[in-house]
Coordinates of C-alpha atoms (C1' of nucleotides) in Angstrom, one line a residue:
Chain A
X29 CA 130.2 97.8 74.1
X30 CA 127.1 99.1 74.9
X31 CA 126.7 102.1 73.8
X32 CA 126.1 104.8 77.2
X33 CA 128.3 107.8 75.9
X34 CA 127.1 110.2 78.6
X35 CA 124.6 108.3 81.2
X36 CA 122.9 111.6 80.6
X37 CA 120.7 111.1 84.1
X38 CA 118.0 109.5 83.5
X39 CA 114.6 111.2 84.3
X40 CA 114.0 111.0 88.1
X41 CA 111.0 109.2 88.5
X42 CA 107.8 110.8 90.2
X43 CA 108.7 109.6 94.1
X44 CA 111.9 110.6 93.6
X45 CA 110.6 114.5 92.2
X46 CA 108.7 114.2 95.2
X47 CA 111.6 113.8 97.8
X48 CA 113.0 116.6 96.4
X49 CA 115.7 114.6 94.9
X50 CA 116.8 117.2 92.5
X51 CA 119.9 117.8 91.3
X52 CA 120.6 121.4 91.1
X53 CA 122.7 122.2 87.8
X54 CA 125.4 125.7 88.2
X55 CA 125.4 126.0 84.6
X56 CA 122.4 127.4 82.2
X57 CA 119.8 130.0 82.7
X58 CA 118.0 130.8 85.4
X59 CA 115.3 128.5 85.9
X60 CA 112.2 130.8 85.1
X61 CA 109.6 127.9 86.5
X62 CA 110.2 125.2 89.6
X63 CA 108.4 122.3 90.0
X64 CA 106.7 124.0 92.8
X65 CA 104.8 126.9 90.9
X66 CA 104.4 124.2 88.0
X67 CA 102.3 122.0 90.4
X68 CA 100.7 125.1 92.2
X69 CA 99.1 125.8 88.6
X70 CA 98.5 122.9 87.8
X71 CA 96.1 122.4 91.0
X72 CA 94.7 125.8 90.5
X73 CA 93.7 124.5 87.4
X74 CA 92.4 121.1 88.3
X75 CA 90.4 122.6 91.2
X76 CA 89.1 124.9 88.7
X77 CA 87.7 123.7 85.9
X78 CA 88.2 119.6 87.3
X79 CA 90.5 116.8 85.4
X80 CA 89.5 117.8 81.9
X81 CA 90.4 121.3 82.1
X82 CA 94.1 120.2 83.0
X83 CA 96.5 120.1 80.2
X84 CA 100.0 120.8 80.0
X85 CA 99.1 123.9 77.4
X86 CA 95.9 125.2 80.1
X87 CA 99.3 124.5 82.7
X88 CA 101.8 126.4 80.8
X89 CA 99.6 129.3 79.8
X90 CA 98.8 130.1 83.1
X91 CA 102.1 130.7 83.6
X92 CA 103.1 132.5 80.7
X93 CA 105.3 129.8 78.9
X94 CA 105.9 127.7 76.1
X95 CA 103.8 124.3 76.4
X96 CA 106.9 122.4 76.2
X97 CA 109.1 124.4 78.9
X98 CA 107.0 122.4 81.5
X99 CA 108.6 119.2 79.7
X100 CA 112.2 120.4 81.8
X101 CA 110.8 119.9 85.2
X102 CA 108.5 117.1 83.9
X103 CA 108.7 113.8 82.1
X104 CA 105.0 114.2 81.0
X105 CA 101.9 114.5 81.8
X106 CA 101.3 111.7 83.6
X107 CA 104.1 112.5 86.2
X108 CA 102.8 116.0 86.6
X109 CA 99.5 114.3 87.5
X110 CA 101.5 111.9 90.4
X111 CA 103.4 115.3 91.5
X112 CA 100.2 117.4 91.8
X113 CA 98.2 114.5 93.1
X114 CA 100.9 113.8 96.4
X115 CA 101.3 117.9 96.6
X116 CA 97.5 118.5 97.0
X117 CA 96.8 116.1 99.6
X118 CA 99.1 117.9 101.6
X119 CA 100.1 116.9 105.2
X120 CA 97.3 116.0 107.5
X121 CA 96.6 117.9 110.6
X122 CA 98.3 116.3 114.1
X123 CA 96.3 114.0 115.1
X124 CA 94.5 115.7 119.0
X125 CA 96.3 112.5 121.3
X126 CA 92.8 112.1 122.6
X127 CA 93.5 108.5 124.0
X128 CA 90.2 107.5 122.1
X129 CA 91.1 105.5 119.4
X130 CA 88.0 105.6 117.8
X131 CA 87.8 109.1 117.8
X132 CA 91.1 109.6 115.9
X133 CA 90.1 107.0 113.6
X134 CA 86.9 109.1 113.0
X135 CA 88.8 112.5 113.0
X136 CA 91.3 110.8 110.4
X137 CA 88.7 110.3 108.2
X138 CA 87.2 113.3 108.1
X139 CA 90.2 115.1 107.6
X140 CA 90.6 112.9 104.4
X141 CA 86.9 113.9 103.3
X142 CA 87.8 117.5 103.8
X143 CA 90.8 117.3 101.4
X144 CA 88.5 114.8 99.0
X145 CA 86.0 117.9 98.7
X146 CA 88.6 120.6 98.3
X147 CA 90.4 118.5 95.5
X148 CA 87.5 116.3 93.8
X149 CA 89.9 115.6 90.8
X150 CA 92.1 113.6 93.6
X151 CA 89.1 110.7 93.3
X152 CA 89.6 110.4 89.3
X153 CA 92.9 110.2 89.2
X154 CA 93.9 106.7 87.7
X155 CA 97.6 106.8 88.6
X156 CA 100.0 103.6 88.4
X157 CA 102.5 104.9 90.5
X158 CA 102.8 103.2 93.9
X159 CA 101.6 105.1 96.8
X160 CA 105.2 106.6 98.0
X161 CA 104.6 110.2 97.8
X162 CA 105.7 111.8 101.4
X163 CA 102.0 113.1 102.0
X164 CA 100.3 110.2 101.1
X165 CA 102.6 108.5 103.8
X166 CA 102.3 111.1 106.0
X167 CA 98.4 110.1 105.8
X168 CA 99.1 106.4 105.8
X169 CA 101.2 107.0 109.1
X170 CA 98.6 109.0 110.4
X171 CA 95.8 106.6 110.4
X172 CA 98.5 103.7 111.5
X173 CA 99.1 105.7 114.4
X174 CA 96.0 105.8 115.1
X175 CA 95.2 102.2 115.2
X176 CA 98.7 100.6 116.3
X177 CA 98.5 99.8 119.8
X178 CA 95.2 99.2 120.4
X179 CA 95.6 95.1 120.6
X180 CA 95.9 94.4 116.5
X181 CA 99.1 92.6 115.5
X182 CA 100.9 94.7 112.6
X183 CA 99.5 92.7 109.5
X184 CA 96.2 93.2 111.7
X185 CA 97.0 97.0 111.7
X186 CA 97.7 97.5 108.0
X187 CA 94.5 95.1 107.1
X188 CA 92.5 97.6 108.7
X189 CA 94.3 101.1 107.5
X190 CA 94.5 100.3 103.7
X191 CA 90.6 98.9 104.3
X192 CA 89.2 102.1 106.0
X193 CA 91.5 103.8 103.5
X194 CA 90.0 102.5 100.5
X195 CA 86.5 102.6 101.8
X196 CA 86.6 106.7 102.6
X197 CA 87.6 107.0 99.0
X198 CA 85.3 105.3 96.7
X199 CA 82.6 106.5 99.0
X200 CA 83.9 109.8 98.5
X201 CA 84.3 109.0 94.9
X202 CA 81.1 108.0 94.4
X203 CA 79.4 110.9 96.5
X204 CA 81.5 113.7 94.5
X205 CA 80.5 111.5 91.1
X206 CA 76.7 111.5 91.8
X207 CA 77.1 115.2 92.9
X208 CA 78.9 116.2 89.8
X209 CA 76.6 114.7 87.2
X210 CA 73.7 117.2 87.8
X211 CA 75.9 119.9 88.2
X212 CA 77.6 119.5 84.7
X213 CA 74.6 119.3 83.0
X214 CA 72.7 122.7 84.4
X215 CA 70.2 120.8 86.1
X216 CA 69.4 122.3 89.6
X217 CA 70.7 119.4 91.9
X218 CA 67.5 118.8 94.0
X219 CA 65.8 118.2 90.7
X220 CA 67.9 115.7 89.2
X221 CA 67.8 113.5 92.9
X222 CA 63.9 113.6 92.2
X223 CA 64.3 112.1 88.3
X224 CA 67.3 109.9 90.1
X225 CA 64.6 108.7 92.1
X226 CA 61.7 108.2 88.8
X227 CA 64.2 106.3 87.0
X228 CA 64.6 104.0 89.3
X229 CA 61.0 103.5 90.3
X230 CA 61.1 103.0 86.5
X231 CA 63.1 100.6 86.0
X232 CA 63.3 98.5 89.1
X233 CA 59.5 98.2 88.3
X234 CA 59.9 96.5 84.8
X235 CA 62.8 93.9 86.5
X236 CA 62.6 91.4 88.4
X237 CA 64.4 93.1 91.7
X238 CA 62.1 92.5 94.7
X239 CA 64.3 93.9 97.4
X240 CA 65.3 97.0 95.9
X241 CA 61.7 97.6 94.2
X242 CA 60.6 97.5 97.8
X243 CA 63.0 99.7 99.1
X244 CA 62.4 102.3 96.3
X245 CA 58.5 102.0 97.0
X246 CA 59.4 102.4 101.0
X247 CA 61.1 105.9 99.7
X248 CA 64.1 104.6 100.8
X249 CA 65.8 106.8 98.0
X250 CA 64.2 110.1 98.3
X251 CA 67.1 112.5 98.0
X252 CA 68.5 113.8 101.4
X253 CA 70.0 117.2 102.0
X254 CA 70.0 117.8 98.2
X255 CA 73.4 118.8 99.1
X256 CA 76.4 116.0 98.2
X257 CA 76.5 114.2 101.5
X258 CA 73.9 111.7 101.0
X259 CA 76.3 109.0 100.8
X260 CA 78.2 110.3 104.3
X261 CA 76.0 108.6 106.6
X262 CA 76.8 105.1 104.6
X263 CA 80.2 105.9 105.3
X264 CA 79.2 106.9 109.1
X265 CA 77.4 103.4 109.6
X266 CA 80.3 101.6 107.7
X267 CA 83.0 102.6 109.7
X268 CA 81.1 102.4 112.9
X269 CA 80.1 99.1 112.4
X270 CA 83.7 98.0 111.1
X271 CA 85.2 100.0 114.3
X272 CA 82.8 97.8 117.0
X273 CA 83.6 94.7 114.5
X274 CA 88.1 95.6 115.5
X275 CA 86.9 96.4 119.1
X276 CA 84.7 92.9 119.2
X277 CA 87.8 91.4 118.1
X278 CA 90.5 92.6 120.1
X279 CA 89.1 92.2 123.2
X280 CA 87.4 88.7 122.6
X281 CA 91.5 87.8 121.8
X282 CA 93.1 90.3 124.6
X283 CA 90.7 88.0 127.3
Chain B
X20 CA 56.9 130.1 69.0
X21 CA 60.0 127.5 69.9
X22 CA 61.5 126.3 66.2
X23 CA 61.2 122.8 66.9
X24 CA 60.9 121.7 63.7
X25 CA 60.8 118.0 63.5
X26 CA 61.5 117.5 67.5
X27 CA 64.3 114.7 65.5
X28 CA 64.4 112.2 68.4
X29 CA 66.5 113.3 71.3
X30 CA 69.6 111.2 71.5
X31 CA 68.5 108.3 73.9
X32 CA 70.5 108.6 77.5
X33 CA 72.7 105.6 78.8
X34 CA 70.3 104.6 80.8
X35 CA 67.8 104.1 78.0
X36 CA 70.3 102.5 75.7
X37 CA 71.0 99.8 78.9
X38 CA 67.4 99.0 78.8
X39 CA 66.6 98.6 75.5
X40 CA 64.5 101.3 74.7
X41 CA 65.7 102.1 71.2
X42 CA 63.0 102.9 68.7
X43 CA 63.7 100.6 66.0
X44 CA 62.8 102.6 62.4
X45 CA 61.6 100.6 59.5
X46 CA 63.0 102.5 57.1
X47 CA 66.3 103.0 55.8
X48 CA 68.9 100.4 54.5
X49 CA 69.3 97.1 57.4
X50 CA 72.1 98.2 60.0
X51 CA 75.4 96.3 59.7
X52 CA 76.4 97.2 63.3
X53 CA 73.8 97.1 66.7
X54 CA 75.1 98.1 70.0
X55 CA 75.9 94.9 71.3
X56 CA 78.5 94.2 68.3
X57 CA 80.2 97.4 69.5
X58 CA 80.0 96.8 72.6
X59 CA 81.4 93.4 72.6
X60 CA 84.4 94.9 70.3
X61 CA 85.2 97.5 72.8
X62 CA 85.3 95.5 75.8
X63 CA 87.8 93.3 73.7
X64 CA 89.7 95.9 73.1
X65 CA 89.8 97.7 76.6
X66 CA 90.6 94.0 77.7
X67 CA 93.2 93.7 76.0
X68 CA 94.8 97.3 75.7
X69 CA 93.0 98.6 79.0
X70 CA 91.4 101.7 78.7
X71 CA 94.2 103.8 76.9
X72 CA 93.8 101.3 74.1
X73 CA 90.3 101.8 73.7
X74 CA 89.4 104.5 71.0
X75 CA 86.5 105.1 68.6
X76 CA 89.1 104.1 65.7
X77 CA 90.4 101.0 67.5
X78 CA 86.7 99.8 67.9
X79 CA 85.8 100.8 64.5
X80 CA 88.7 99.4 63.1
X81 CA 88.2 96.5 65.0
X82 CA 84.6 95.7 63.2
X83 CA 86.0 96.9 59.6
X84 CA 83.8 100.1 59.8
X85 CA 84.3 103.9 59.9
X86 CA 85.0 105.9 62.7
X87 CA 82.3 108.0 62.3
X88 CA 79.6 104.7 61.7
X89 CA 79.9 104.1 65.2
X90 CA 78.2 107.5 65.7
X91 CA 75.1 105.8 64.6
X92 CA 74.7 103.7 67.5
X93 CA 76.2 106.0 70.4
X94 CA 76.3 109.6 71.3
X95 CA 79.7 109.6 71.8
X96 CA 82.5 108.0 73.4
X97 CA 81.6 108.7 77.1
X98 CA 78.5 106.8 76.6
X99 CA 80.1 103.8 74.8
X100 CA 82.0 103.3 78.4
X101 CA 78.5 103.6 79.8
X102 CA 77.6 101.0 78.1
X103 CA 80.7 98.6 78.1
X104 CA 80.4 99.0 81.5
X105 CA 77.4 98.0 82.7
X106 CA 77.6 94.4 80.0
X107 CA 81.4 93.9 81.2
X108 CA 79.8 94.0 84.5
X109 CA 77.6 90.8 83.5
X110 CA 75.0 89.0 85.7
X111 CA 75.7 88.0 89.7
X112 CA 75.5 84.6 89.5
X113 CA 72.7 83.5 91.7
X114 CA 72.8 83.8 95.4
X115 CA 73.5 79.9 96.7
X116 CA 71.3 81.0 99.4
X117 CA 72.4 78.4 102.4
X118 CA 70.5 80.4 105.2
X119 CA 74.1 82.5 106.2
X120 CA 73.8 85.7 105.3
X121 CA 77.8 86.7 105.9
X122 CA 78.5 83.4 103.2
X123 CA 76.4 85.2 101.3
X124 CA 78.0 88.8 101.1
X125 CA 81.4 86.8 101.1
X126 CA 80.3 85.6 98.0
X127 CA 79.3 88.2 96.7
X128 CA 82.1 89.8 97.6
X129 CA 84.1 87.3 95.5
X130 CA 81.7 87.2 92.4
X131 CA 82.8 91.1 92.3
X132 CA 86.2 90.7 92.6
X133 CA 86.3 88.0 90.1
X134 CA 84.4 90.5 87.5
X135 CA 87.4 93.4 88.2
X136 CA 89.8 90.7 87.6
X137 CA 88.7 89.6 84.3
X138 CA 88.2 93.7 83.4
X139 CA 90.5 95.2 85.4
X140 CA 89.9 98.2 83.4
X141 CA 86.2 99.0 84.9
X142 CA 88.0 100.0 87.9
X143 CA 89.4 102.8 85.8
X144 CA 86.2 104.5 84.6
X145 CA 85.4 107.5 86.4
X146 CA 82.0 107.9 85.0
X147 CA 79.5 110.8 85.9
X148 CA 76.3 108.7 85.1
X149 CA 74.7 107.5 88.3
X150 CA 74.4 103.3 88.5
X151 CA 71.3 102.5 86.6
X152 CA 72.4 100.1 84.3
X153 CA 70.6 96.6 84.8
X154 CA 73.6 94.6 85.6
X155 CA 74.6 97.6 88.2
X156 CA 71.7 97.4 89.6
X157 CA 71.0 93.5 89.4
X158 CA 75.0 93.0 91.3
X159 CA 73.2 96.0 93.7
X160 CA 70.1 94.3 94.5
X161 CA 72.2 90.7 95.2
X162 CA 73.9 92.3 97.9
X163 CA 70.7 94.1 99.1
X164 CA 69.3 90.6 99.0
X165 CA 71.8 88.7 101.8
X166 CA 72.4 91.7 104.1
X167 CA 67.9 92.4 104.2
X168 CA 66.3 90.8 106.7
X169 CA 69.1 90.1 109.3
X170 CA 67.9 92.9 111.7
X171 CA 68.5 96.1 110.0
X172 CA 66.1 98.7 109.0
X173 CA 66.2 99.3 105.6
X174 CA 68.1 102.4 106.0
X175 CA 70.6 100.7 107.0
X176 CA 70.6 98.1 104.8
X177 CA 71.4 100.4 102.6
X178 CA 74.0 101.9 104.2
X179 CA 75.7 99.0 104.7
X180 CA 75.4 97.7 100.9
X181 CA 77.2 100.8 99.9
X182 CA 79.7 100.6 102.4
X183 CA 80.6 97.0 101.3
X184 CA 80.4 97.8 97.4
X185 CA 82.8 101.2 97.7
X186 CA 85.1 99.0 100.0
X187 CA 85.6 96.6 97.9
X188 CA 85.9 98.4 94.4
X189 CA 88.7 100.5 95.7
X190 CA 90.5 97.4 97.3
X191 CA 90.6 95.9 93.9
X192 CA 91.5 99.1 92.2
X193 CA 94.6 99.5 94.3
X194 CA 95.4 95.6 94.2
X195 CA 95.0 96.0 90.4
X196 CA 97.0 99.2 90.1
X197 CA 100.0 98.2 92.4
X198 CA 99.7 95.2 89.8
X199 CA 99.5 97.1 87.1
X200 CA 102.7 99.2 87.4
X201 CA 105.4 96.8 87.0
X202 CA 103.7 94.7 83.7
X203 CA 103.8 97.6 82.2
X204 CA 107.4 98.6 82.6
X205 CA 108.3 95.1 81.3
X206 CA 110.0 94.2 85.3
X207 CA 109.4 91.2 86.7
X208 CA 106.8 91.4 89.3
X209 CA 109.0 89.9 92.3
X210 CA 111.6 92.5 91.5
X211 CA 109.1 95.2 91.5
X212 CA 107.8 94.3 95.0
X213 CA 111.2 94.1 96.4
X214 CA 111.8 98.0 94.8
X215 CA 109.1 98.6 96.5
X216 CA 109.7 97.5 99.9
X217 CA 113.1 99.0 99.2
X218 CA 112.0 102.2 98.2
X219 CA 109.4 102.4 101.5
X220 CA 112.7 101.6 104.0
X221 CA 114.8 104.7 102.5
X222 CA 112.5 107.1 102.4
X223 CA 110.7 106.2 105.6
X224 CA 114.3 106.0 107.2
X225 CA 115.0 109.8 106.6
X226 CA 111.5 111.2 107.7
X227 CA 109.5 111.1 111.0
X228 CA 107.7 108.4 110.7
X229 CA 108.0 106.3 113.9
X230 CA 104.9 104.0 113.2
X231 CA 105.8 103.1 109.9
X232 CA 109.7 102.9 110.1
X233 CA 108.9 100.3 112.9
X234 CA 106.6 98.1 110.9
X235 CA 109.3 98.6 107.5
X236 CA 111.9 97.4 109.8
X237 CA 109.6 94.4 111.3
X238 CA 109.2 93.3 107.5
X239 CA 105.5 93.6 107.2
X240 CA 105.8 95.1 104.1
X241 CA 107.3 92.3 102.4
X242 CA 106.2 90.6 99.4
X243 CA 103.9 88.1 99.9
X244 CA 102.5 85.3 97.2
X245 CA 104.2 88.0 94.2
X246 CA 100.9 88.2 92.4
X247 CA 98.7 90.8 93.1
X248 CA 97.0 89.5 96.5
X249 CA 98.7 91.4 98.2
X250 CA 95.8 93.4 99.5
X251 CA 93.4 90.7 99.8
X252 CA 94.0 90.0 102.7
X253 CA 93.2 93.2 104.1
X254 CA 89.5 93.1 102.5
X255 CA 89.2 89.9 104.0
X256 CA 89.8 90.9 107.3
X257 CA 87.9 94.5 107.2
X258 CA 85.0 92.4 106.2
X259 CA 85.0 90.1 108.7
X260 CA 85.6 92.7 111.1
X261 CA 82.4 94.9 109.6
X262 CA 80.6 91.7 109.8
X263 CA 81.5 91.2 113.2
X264 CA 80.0 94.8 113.8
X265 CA 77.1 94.3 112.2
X266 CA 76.9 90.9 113.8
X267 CA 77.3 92.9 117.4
X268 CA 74.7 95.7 116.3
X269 CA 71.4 93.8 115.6
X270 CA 71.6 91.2 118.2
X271 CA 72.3 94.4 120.6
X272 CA 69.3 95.8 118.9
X273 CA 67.5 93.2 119.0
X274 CA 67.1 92.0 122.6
Chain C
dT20 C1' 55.1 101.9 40.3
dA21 C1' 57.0 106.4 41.4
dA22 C1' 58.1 110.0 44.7
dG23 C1' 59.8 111.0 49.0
dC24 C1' 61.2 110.3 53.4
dT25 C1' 64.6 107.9 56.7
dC26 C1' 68.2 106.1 58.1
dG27 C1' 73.1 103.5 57.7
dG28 C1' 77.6 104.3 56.3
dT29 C1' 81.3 107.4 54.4
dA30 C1' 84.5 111.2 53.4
dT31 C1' 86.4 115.1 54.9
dA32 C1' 87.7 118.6 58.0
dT33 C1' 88.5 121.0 62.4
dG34 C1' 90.3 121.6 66.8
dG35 C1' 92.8 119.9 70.6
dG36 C1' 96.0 117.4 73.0
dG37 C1' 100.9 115.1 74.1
dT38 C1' 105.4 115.2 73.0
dA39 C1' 109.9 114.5 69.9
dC40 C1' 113.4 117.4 68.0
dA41 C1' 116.4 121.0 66.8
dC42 C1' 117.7 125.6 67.8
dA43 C1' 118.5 130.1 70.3
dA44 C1' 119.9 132.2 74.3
dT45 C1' 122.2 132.3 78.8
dT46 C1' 125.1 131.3 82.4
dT47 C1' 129.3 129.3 84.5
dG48 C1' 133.5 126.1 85.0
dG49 C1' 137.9 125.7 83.1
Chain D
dC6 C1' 137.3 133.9 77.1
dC7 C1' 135.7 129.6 75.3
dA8 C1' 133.1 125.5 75.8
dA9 C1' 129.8 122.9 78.1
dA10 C1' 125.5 122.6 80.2
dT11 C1' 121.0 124.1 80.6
dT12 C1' 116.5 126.8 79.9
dG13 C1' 112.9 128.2 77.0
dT14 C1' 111.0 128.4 72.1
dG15 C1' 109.2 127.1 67.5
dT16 C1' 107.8 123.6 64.7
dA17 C1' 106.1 119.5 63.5
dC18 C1' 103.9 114.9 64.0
dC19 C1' 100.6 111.8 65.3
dC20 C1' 96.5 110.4 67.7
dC21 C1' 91.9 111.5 69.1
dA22 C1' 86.9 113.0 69.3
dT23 C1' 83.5 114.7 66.7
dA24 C1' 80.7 118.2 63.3
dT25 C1' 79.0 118.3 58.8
dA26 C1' 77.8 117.3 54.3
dC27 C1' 76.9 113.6 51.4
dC28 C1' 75.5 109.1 49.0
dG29 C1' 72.6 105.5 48.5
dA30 C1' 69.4 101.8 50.4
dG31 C1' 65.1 100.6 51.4
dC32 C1' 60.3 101.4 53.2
dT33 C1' 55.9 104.2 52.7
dT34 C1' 52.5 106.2 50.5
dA35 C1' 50.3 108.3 46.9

DNA sequence: TAAGCTCGGTATATGGGGTACACAATTTGG
DNA sequence: CCAAATTGTGTACCCCATATACCGAGCTTA
């Protein structure tokens, strides 16, 4: 009764572009484009000129086509964004088998700010896609591996990797935002950390916020390096702390 | 030499709007809008709708104005989601202040989470202005307020605020985006979760992921409660283990 | 009180983006 | 060789952000 005539394949859904889980027609044309040099432009693009700058007619006319020819190896523009967003993470390096767990967590992590800073769109993308893409497990294995056998149970295991996960990127998000802001604007960056700075002498001065009005007075904000890493050593003492916290733990338990 | 002409008021910044520091003109016919009408319309909308649903015409509409009136009171749309989100962020509510400074940044912790929960879509915004808003700053100076004085320098008091604040934005973000997907798509949420767990186990199965595969097969990534705790847990525990650290770290220190 | 300046709100228009749809062209299975 | 399947194109629609010119309200000041 229902009407299905031809079942006409439903659109494969991102993960399952991903996986490669194409079905290769004999009839037709030539394919002119893959999904491959679709995404390969697309992250040229993204890297580029950032987030903004990506649109499926900046996409296609770096490639010489029609806007909507990218709509045959793409639902939209949204999926694009999950292909390109598993694609450039790409696979992480093998982890060095150092024995030192600690030191592969810490290696893991800055592996993941190294791609973070090739690829700053990665930290605005708002996707609602589940994290399946084979990269992004390849990193979630990576880290796990890293951390399993070390005296955690498993829940224990992937408490700590999604936490250390989502802590490296909102403080790389928040690094690449505050780095970006100047930048945009034409500002030379060491000048807008100084009025960064004024403001908040500012405005902490009119409010009632002891703690941070001291901290500002102490100079506790004078910009670093001037550079974008100013955040980094938050991260450093973060995860440091959290990794003497896990060792703390397992060993009070392992007794 | 420079044609200034009337020097017309440069267009206030965020920041400035935030604080008040509008020059209000005497002249001219009485304003039927302020910011804090459009404001409150906008986060009713991106409450609703989330942040796709929020437009200059939608707010507009909204308040039985034009479009283009809204222009009066904000530069632009960017800097209407400055402003939504610094008031959708509200007030902490004040510190109990029982002597423990982990109940405190537990609380804290919580007071956050229960602000992303109620606008789910402020974990969306990917904003270039840096966090100078009151409220941002007020919910900043909170957390500086538990974790100063326990033994740090301020440095690191820093540090560690930052590290807490990133870790837990970006644990609600995913909690709120693996939550997201399925509403959206109209599937039930249980159903969704068991996809999901589905989807891990056959892709996982055909690559080399020996960590993962075993904890797929153990059933750790099973559904838990259905809602969208599902990562709680995990902030939970990272903070108690970066507690723990800290914990360790001053009383190390301070001997 | 009259002239003039400001400012709130409107109407209109422009440019850009995403994508539905129908068609032309091309290849291969029957 | 024809028919079906499939790629790329052209066109059109709708939504969005925003520039610009304008109208008219209401102070300010002469």
């Amino acid at each position: 009764m229902t009407p299905e005539r031809k079942a006409k394949a439903p659109q494969p859904t991102s993960v399952e572009l991903l996986w490669g889980a194409r079905n290769k027609p004999t009839r037709g044309p030539r394919p002119g484009l893959s999904l491959e040099v679709i995404a390969k432009a697309a992250i040229e693009i993204a890297d580029e000129e950032g987030l903004e700058g990506l649109s499926m007619q900046s996409v296609a006319s770096r490639l010489a086509y029609t806007t909507m020819s990218l709509y045959r190896y793409v639902s939209g523009k949204e999926q694009l964004v999950d292909v390109i967003y598993d694609t450039a993470l790409g696979l992480p390096r093998p982890a060095p088998e150092s024995g030192d767990w600690r030191a592969g967590v810490h290696d893991w992590v800055w592996g993941m700010l190294g791609v973070y800073k090739a690829h700053p769109w990665l930290l605005r993308v708002t996707t609602n896609s589940p994290p399946l893409g084979p990269n992004q497990l390849a990193w979630f294995e990576a880290l796990l591996h890293h951390v399993s056998g070390i005296g955690l149970d498993e829940e224990e295991v992937l408490h700590l990797v999604i936490f250390v996960t989502c802590a490296v990127r909102d403080l790389a998000r928040t690094s690449s935002e505050l780095a970006q802001g100047p930048q945009q604007s034409g500002v030379p960056a060491e000048e807008m950390a100084q009025d960064y700075a004024r403001a908040m002498q500012d405005l902490v001065g009119e409010a009632h916020l002891p703690v941070l009005s001291k901290m500002v007075a102490a100079g506790t904000f004078e910009p670093g390096d001037g550079e974008y890493n100013d955040i980094m050593p938050s991260l450093e003492f973060g995860l440091q702390r959290l990794l003497d916290g896990v060792d703390g733990y397992v060993s009070a338990r392992g007794r």
